[in-house]
Amino acid sequence: MIRAVHPSLDAVREKIEAGVRLDAAECESLWDERIDVHELGELANLVRERKNGNLAFYNINTHLNPTNVCVYRCTFCAFRADLRDARGYVMSDEQILARGREAVDAGSTELHIVGGLHHQKDYDWYLRVIRLLHDAYPSLHLKAWTPVEINWFCHLTKRGIRDILVEMRDAGLGSLPGGGAEIFHPEVRDKICEHKADTNEWFAIHRTAHELGLRSNATMLYGHIENAFHRTDHLLRLRQLQDETGGFQTFIPLAFHPENTRLSHLSKPSSVMSLRTMAISRLVLDNFDHLKAYWIMLGIGTAQAALAYGADDLDGTVRHELIYHDAGATTPEILSVEEITRLIREAGREPVERDTLYHRVERDGTTWRTGAPLAGAR
Ligand code: V47
């Protein structure tokens, strides 16, 4: 069979095989739709297996979104609500603690905490969420607050990033999730989320977190109004900060779900686009140890396939996810350990339970402990 091969892929292949970094022009050229997605996948798989062998990681995690009331109106968001919306909610301390209890009882090692920026809640309310949970359930890793929230806390308190992060860390914050990145290029960012933390602020917060020894993740929201140039710019900015700090753990490409958003006239990205994005991300982000196929948003089949297109992680079993389900995700709301490990094995990989900071998790009945470090753990 003769395939339409883009002229530049041979040069890219040589570089990838030799472990040489792709330059900006090569990175952008990979988005050309004439390039066979499976060839990209094959190259990405080479990198993935060099870094993580045949292992595919997951964790047992629970989500907590303490409020969906938000001052911002990002066009892609179906989760946010106004104060007086029937959908609007704020969780009480008791509800927050009950979620922590539920997480611990379900064997979770991580609570993923993000939410809206509620104009009637002060910084101390957000700080208390962390303190309450950490004091009650110290074994739960609190992966909480994106730079959008941290930037809001700085705005509310007129204090600096470092000051806020140190206080949050001392209260029990374990690491930062990757959200709020969307698309960094101002041509797109100004259209989809013009008011919230801008790109410089997003990077300043991750840089400061890394300087303080906090690890973090990074995401990219694709499949809406951005193009190949914007996606390349996004990945290269992340590669640059990772060169400087090495503090990112995982990159998570997030497929846009249009339902119930102000961009509902757009169709959602195809599985092929998602696999292409995963593969290209793996090829460009040569200094990231892990790439996550977030099954909640990719759908289970695409997430399984992504394990051969550069991804080495499926996120977790997940319970109480709202951001994607409000935007029309039809995936289940939870997977059992048996289900997630079966999906990984079915994809030809060896499942490994990890904690948030990429250590093996060893279980004995209902108790667990942190085991050996995996790629990228410190
Ligand atoms: O920043 C919001 C995205 C992000 C929609 O760090 C949407 O381990 C698609 O960051 N369609 C939050 N995407 C989720 C996130 C995340 C998820 C899983 C793991 C980790 C991690 C982080 O979700 C937002 C935004 O980019 N998002 N609405 C939507 N309609």
Short mmCIF file of C-alpha atoms and ligand atoms in Angstrom, two decimals:
data_model
loop_
_atom_site.label_atom_id
_atom_site.label_comp_id
_atom_site.label_asym_id
_atom_site.label_seq_id
_atom_site.Cartn_x
_atom_site.Cartn_y
_atom_site.Cartn_z
CA MET A 1 0.00 0.00 0.00
CA ILE A 2 1.32 3.46 -0.87
CA ARG A 3 0.74 6.02 1.81
CA ALA A 4 0.77 9.78 1.37
CA VAL A 5 3.76 10.62 3.52
CA HIS A 6 4.52 14.22 4.31
CA PRO A 7 8.05 15.01 3.11
CA SER A 8 9.29 16.08 6.53
CA LEU A 9 8.37 12.91 8.45
CA ASP A 10 11.53 11.04 7.42
CA ALA A 11 13.70 13.75 8.94
CA VAL A 12 11.53 13.73 12.04
CA ARG A 13 11.81 9.95 12.28
CA GLU A 14 15.60 10.15 12.14
CA LYS A 15 15.65 12.71 14.92
CA ILE A 16 13.24 10.81 17.14
CA GLU A 17 15.13 7.55 16.66
CA ALA A 18 18.37 9.35 17.57
CA GLY A 19 16.74 11.04 20.58
CA VAL A 20 17.25 14.52 19.11
CA ARG A 21 14.81 17.32 19.93
CA LEU A 22 12.43 18.58 17.20
CA ASP A 23 12.65 22.25 16.34
CA ALA A 24 9.63 24.57 16.21
CA ALA A 25 9.10 24.22 12.44
CA GLU A 26 9.21 20.43 12.65
CA CYS A 27 6.77 20.46 15.55
CA GLU A 28 4.28 22.56 13.62
CA SER A 29 4.66 20.45 10.47
CA LEU A 30 3.41 17.36 12.33
CA TRP A 31 -0.14 18.69 12.38
CA ASP A 32 -0.41 18.42 8.58
CA GLU A 33 -3.34 16.08 8.05
CA ARG A 34 -1.53 14.37 5.18
CA ILE A 35 0.77 12.81 7.74
CA ASP A 36 -0.39 9.34 8.57
CA VAL A 37 -1.63 9.35 12.17
CA HIS A 38 -0.47 5.77 12.67
CA GLU A 39 3.08 6.64 11.64
CA LEU A 40 3.02 9.47 14.14
CA GLY A 41 1.70 7.01 16.69
CA GLU A 42 4.49 4.56 15.96
CA LEU A 43 7.10 7.25 16.59
CA ALA A 44 5.33 8.48 19.70
CA ASN A 45 5.18 4.90 20.96
CA LEU A 46 8.92 4.63 20.58
CA VAL A 47 9.37 7.61 22.88
CA ARG A 48 6.69 6.35 25.27
CA GLU A 49 8.31 2.93 25.60
CA ARG A 50 11.76 4.45 26.02
CA LYS A 51 10.46 6.41 28.98
CA ASN A 52 7.98 4.02 30.55
CA GLY A 53 8.45 0.61 28.91
CA ASN A 54 5.22 -1.36 28.77
CA LEU A 55 3.80 0.14 31.97
CA ALA A 56 0.55 2.08 32.05
CA PHE A 57 -0.28 3.99 35.21
CA TYR A 58 -3.50 4.79 37.02
CA ASN A 59 -4.44 5.96 40.47
CA ILE A 60 -7.45 5.71 42.73
CA ASN A 61 -8.78 9.22 42.97
CA THR A 62 -11.84 11.27 43.82
CA HIS A 63 -12.89 14.73 42.62
CA LEU A 64 -14.12 17.59 44.74
CA ASN A 65 -15.50 20.80 43.24
CA PRO A 66 -16.45 22.83 46.32
CA THR A 67 -18.49 25.33 44.30
CA ASN A 68 -19.47 25.87 40.68
CA VAL A 69 -20.35 29.54 41.20
CA CYS A 70 -17.82 31.47 39.17
CA VAL A 71 -17.15 35.09 38.30
CA TYR A 72 -15.69 34.07 34.95
CA ARG A 73 -17.59 33.08 31.84
CA CYS A 74 -15.14 30.97 29.84
CA THR A 75 -16.86 30.12 26.58
CA PHE A 76 -15.91 26.43 26.74
CA CYS A 77 -17.20 25.81 30.27
CA ALA A 78 -20.47 24.02 31.05
CA PHE A 79 -19.68 23.63 34.73
CA ARG A 80 -19.84 27.23 35.97
CA ALA A 81 -23.04 28.78 37.30
CA ASP A 82 -24.25 32.16 38.50
CA LEU A 83 -25.08 32.56 42.17
CA ARG A 84 -28.82 32.47 41.53
CA ASP A 85 -28.83 29.67 38.95
CA ALA A 86 -30.79 26.61 39.97
CA ARG A 87 -27.57 24.67 39.25
CA GLY A 88 -25.39 26.87 41.46
CA TYR A 89 -24.06 25.25 44.64
CA VAL A 90 -21.55 25.73 47.42
CA MET A 91 -20.55 22.79 49.60
CA SER A 92 -20.62 23.08 53.39
CA ASP A 93 -17.69 22.03 55.56
CA GLU A 94 -19.63 18.88 56.43
CA GLN A 95 -20.14 18.01 52.75
CA ILE A 96 -16.48 18.65 52.01
CA LEU A 97 -15.38 16.44 54.89
CA ALA A 98 -17.88 13.77 53.84
CA ARG A 99 -16.28 13.73 50.37
CA GLY A 100 -12.88 13.23 52.00
CA ARG A 101 -14.27 10.36 54.09
CA GLU A 102 -15.82 8.79 51.00
CA ALA A 103 -12.49 9.10 49.17
CA VAL A 104 -10.56 7.43 51.98
CA ASP A 105 -13.15 4.66 52.33
CA ALA A 106 -12.92 4.00 48.58
CA GLY A 107 -9.14 3.60 48.87
CA SER A 108 -8.33 6.88 47.08
CA THR A 109 -4.80 8.17 47.39
CA GLU A 110 -5.69 11.54 45.80
CA LEU A 111 -8.37 14.19 45.96
CA HIS A 112 -8.46 16.40 42.84
CA ILE A 113 -9.88 19.76 43.96
CA VAL A 114 -10.86 22.61 41.63
CA GLY A 115 -13.89 24.83 41.41
CA GLY A 116 -15.43 28.14 40.55
CA LEU A 117 -14.30 31.55 41.76
CA HIS A 118 -17.18 32.45 44.04
CA HIS A 119 -17.36 36.21 44.53
CA GLN A 120 -18.88 35.86 48.01
CA LYS A 121 -16.22 33.48 49.30
CA ASP A 122 -13.00 34.91 50.62
CA TYR A 123 -9.54 33.41 50.37
CA ASP A 124 -9.83 31.92 53.87
CA TRP A 125 -12.75 29.77 52.71
CA TYR A 126 -10.58 28.22 49.98
CA LEU A 127 -7.67 27.82 52.40
CA ARG A 128 -10.00 26.13 54.88
CA VAL A 129 -11.03 23.54 52.28
CA ILE A 130 -7.40 22.39 52.17
CA ARG A 131 -6.80 22.64 55.92
CA LEU A 132 -9.98 20.77 56.87
CA LEU A 133 -9.29 17.91 54.50
CA HIS A 134 -5.61 17.62 55.29
CA ASP A 135 -6.15 17.67 59.04
CA ALA A 136 -8.92 15.06 58.83
CA TYR A 137 -7.36 12.80 56.17
CA PRO A 138 -3.58 13.37 56.09
CA SER A 139 -2.97 10.32 53.87
CA LEU A 140 -4.97 11.86 50.99
CA HIS A 141 -2.80 13.79 48.53
CA LEU A 142 -4.56 17.09 47.80
CA LYS A 143 -3.99 18.01 44.14
CA ALA A 144 -5.70 21.36 44.20
CA TRP A 145 -6.23 24.76 42.61
CA THR A 146 -5.14 25.72 39.13
CA PRO A 147 -3.28 28.99 38.47
CA VAL A 148 -6.69 30.51 37.75
CA GLU A 149 -7.63 30.04 41.40
CA ILE A 150 -4.19 30.95 42.77
CA ASN A 151 -4.28 34.14 40.68
CA TRP A 152 -7.76 34.88 42.10
CA PHE A 153 -6.43 34.37 45.66
CA CYS A 154 -3.61 36.84 44.91
CA HIS A 155 -6.21 39.29 43.63
CA LEU A 156 -8.43 38.84 46.73
CA THR A 157 -5.62 39.17 49.25
CA LYS A 158 -3.25 41.51 47.36
CA ARG A 159 -0.53 39.03 48.27
CA GLY A 160 2.11 37.45 46.06
CA ILE A 161 2.06 34.02 44.42
CA ARG A 162 4.83 32.60 46.61
CA ASP A 163 3.14 33.72 49.79
CA ILE A 164 -0.16 32.10 48.82
CA LEU A 165 1.45 28.88 47.65
CA VAL A 166 3.53 28.58 50.82
CA GLU A 167 0.44 29.05 52.97
CA MET A 168 -1.54 26.53 50.94
CA ARG A 169 1.37 24.05 51.07
CA ASP A 170 1.65 24.46 54.84
CA ALA A 171 -2.10 23.83 55.12
CA GLY A 172 -1.78 20.56 53.17
CA LEU A 173 -1.69 21.29 49.44
CA GLY A 174 0.26 18.47 47.77
CA SER A 175 0.55 19.52 44.13
CA LEU A 176 -1.18 21.55 41.41
CA PRO A 177 -3.41 20.02 38.72
CA GLY A 178 -2.93 20.98 35.09
CA GLY A 179 -6.10 22.95 34.44
CA GLY A 180 -6.61 26.54 33.38
CA ALA A 181 -4.04 26.26 30.59
CA GLU A 182 -6.60 26.11 27.77
CA ILE A 183 -4.62 27.61 24.86
CA PHE A 184 -1.83 29.99 25.77
CA HIS A 185 -1.64 32.02 22.57
CA PRO A 186 -3.46 35.36 23.07
CA GLU A 187 -5.20 35.08 19.68
CA VAL A 188 -7.24 32.25 21.19
CA ARG A 189 -7.06 32.92 24.92
CA ASP A 190 -8.49 36.42 24.49
CA LYS A 191 -11.53 34.88 22.79
CA ILE A 192 -12.28 31.93 25.05
CA CYS A 193 -11.30 33.14 28.53
CA GLU A 194 -10.16 36.73 28.32
CA HIS A 195 -10.54 37.69 31.99
CA LYS A 196 -8.89 34.90 33.85
CA ALA A 197 -5.19 34.36 34.62
CA ASP A 198 -3.28 35.10 31.45
CA THR A 199 -0.48 33.01 30.04
CA ASN A 200 2.31 34.86 31.87
CA GLU A 201 0.45 34.45 35.14
CA TRP A 202 -0.19 30.75 34.49
CA PHE A 203 3.52 30.20 33.92
CA ALA A 204 4.62 32.39 36.84
CA ILE A 205 2.46 30.30 39.18
CA HIS A 206 3.79 26.96 37.93
CA ARG A 207 7.37 28.28 38.02
CA THR A 208 6.93 29.43 41.62
CA ALA A 209 5.30 26.14 42.59
CA HIS A 210 8.25 24.25 41.10
CA GLU A 211 10.73 26.50 42.93
CA LEU A 212 8.93 25.64 46.16
CA GLY A 213 9.25 21.93 45.39
CA LEU A 214 5.58 21.47 44.49
CA ARG A 215 5.05 19.30 41.40
CA SER A 216 2.36 20.15 38.87
CA ASN A 217 0.66 18.99 35.70
CA ALA A 218 -0.16 20.80 32.47
CA THR A 219 -3.06 20.54 30.05
CA MET A 220 -4.09 21.81 26.61
CA LEU A 221 -7.71 22.22 25.59
CA TYR A 222 -7.91 21.37 21.87
CA GLY A 223 -10.55 20.95 19.21
CA HIS A 224 -12.34 24.33 19.39
CA ILE A 225 -11.18 27.55 17.68
CA GLU A 226 -7.43 26.97 17.87
CA ASN A 227 -5.23 25.82 15.00
CA ALA A 228 -1.94 23.96 14.54
CA PHE A 229 0.12 27.10 15.12
CA HIS A 230 -1.57 27.74 18.48
CA ARG A 231 -1.19 24.12 19.61
CA THR A 232 2.49 24.13 18.67
CA ASP A 233 3.04 27.41 20.50
CA HIS A 234 1.31 25.92 23.55
CA LEU A 235 3.48 22.80 23.63
CA LEU A 236 6.70 24.73 23.05
CA ARG A 237 5.98 27.12 25.92
CA LEU A 238 5.50 24.12 28.22
CA ARG A 239 8.68 22.47 26.95
CA GLN A 240 10.56 25.68 27.72
CA LEU A 241 9.43 25.92 31.35
CA GLN A 242 10.08 22.22 31.84
CA ASP A 243 13.66 22.77 30.61
CA GLU A 244 14.03 25.45 33.26
CA THR A 245 12.41 23.73 36.28
CA GLY A 246 11.70 20.06 35.55
CA GLY A 247 8.67 20.44 37.84
CA PHE A 248 5.92 19.16 35.53
CA GLN A 249 4.94 15.54 35.96
CA THR A 250 2.27 14.87 33.38
CA PHE A 251 0.83 16.49 30.29
CA ILE A 252 -2.87 15.96 29.62
CA PRO A 253 -4.36 16.94 26.26
CA LEU A 254 -8.06 17.68 26.86
CA ALA A 255 -10.54 17.18 24.01
CA PHE A 256 -13.16 19.91 23.89
CA HIS A 257 -16.72 18.84 24.76
CA PRO A 258 -19.12 21.45 23.32
CA GLU A 259 -22.46 20.46 24.86
CA ASN A 260 -24.04 23.09 27.16
CA THR A 261 -21.26 25.60 26.44
CA ARG A 262 -21.25 28.87 24.52
CA LEU A 263 -19.33 27.00 21.81
CA SER A 264 -22.01 24.36 21.41
CA HIS A 265 -22.19 25.05 17.65
CA LEU A 266 -18.76 23.39 17.26
CA SER A 267 -18.44 19.65 16.85
CA LYS A 268 -16.18 17.76 19.19
CA PRO A 269 -12.78 16.57 18.00
CA SER A 270 -12.68 13.11 16.43
CA SER A 271 -10.81 10.14 17.88
CA VAL A 272 -8.25 10.49 15.10
CA MET A 273 -7.64 14.11 16.11
CA SER A 274 -7.25 13.00 19.72
CA LEU A 275 -4.74 10.29 18.80
CA ARG A 276 -2.85 12.74 16.58
CA THR A 277 -2.75 15.28 19.41
CA MET A 278 -1.51 12.66 21.87
CA ALA A 279 1.21 11.46 19.49
CA ILE A 280 2.41 14.95 18.59
CA SER A 281 2.43 15.97 22.25
CA ARG A 282 4.61 12.95 23.02
CA LEU A 283 7.03 13.88 20.23
CA VAL A 284 7.27 17.57 21.15
CA LEU A 285 7.33 17.29 24.96
CA ASP A 286 10.53 15.27 25.12
CA ASN A 287 11.18 16.48 28.67
CA PHE A 288 7.85 15.33 30.17
CA ASP A 289 7.95 11.85 31.73
CA HIS A 290 4.24 11.16 31.46
CA LEU A 291 1.30 11.76 29.14
CA LYS A 292 -2.19 11.13 30.37
CA ALA A 293 -5.10 9.81 28.32
CA TYR A 294 -7.95 11.12 30.47
CA TRP A 295 -10.54 8.44 29.75
CA ILE A 296 -13.37 10.60 31.10
CA MET A 297 -13.06 12.98 28.18
CA LEU A 298 -11.51 10.81 25.47
CA GLY A 299 -13.96 7.99 25.89
CA ILE A 300 -12.73 4.59 26.97
CA GLY A 301 -11.92 3.20 23.51
CA THR A 302 -9.86 6.20 22.45
CA ALA A 303 -8.07 6.28 25.80
CA GLN A 304 -7.13 2.62 25.39
CA ALA A 305 -5.86 3.27 21.86
CA ALA A 306 -3.93 6.32 23.11
CA LEU A 307 -1.76 3.96 25.16
CA ALA A 308 -0.17 3.06 21.81
CA TYR A 309 0.02 6.70 20.64
CA GLY A 310 2.25 8.15 23.34
CA ALA A 311 0.14 8.00 26.51
CA ASP A 312 1.34 6.00 29.52
CA ASP A 313 -1.31 6.97 32.07
CA LEU A 314 -5.12 6.76 32.22
CA ASP A 315 -5.58 9.16 35.18
CA GLY A 316 -7.64 7.32 37.75
CA THR A 317 -10.75 5.46 38.74
CA VAL A 318 -12.34 8.91 39.31
CA ARG A 319 -15.53 9.56 41.27
CA HIS A 320 -17.70 12.68 41.26
CA GLU A 321 -16.33 14.23 38.03
CA LEU A 322 -18.50 17.21 37.00
CA ILE A 323 -16.60 19.40 34.53
CA TYR A 324 -16.89 16.98 31.59
CA HIS A 325 -20.15 15.39 32.53
CA ASP A 326 -21.79 18.84 32.62
CA ALA A 327 -20.40 19.32 29.10
CA GLY A 328 -22.00 16.15 27.77
CA ALA A 329 -19.36 13.47 28.39
CA THR A 330 -21.06 10.09 28.09
CA THR A 331 -18.32 8.10 29.80
CA PRO A 332 -19.14 6.38 33.10
CA GLU A 333 -18.68 8.46 36.27
CA ILE A 334 -16.37 5.92 37.81
CA LEU A 335 -14.32 2.84 36.91
CA SER A 336 -13.48 0.12 39.39
CA VAL A 337 -9.87 -0.98 39.79
CA GLU A 338 -10.82 -4.23 38.07
CA GLU A 339 -12.24 -2.31 35.11
CA ILE A 340 -9.35 0.12 34.68
CA THR A 341 -6.72 -2.63 34.97
CA ARG A 342 -8.66 -4.79 32.51
CA LEU A 343 -8.78 -1.90 30.01
CA ILE A 344 -5.01 -1.46 30.36
CA ARG A 345 -4.29 -5.18 29.94
CA GLU A 346 -6.64 -5.36 26.98
CA ALA A 347 -4.53 -2.62 25.37
CA GLY A 348 -1.44 -4.80 25.83
CA ARG A 349 0.06 -2.83 28.71
CA GLU A 350 0.93 -3.70 32.29
CA PRO A 351 -1.16 -1.75 34.82
CA VAL A 352 0.63 -0.10 37.73
CA GLU A 353 -1.14 1.78 40.47
CA ARG A 354 0.75 4.99 41.27
CA ASP A 355 0.28 7.79 43.72
CA THR A 356 0.06 11.42 42.58
CA LEU A 357 3.84 11.85 42.72
CA TYR A 358 4.55 8.69 40.71
CA HIS A 359 5.49 6.15 43.32
CA ARG A 360 4.13 2.65 43.13
CA VAL A 361 1.26 2.02 45.49
CA GLU A 362 1.40 -1.26 47.37
CA ARG A 363 -1.85 -2.53 48.86
CA ASP A 364 -2.56 -5.05 51.53
CA GLY A 365 -6.29 -5.47 51.95
CA THR A 366 -7.70 -2.06 52.76
CA THR A 367 -4.37 -0.44 53.68
CA TRP A 368 -1.85 0.95 51.21
CA ARG A 369 1.65 2.35 51.30
CA THR A 370 3.93 4.22 48.94
CA GLY A 371 6.47 1.98 47.21
CA ALA A 372 9.27 2.42 44.71
CA PRO A 373 9.60 5.62 42.65
CA LEU A 374 8.59 5.41 38.99
CA ALA A 375 9.84 7.61 36.12
CA GLY A 376 9.82 11.26 37.13
CA ALA A 377 9.29 10.71 40.86
CA ARG A 378 11.45 12.74 43.23
O1 V47 B 1 -8.96 23.89 32.63
C1 V47 B 1 -13.46 22.75 30.92
C2 V47 B 1 -11.12 21.83 30.71
C3 V47 B 1 -9.92 21.66 32.62
C4 V47 B 1 -14.38 21.79 29.22
O2 V47 B 1 -3.92 17.59 36.47
C5 V47 B 1 -13.06 21.36 29.32
O3 V47 B 1 -4.22 15.45 36.60
C6 V47 B 1 -13.33 20.05 27.49
O4 V47 B 1 -7.39 20.31 34.13
N1 V47 B 1 -14.60 20.42 27.31
C7 V47 B 1 -9.99 21.10 34.01
N2 V47 B 1 -12.53 20.49 28.47
C8 V47 B 1 -9.63 19.60 34.03
C9 V47 B 1 -8.16 19.39 34.21
C10 V47 B 1 -7.62 18.04 34.52
C11 V47 B 1 -8.33 16.91 34.18
C12 V47 B 1 -7.79 15.67 34.50
C13 V47 B 1 -6.59 15.55 35.16
C14 V47 B 1 -5.89 16.70 35.50
C15 V47 B 1 -4.59 16.58 36.24
C16 V47 B 1 -6.39 17.95 35.17
O5 V47 B 1 -10.98 21.08 31.89
C17 V47 B 1 -10.10 23.12 32.39
C18 V47 B 1 -10.45 23.17 30.92
O6 V47 B 1 -9.31 23.18 30.14
N3 V47 B 1 -12.53 21.97 30.36
N4 V47 B 1 -14.61 22.63 30.23
C19 V47 B 1 -15.18 21.30 28.16
N5 V47 B 1 -16.43 21.69 27.95
#
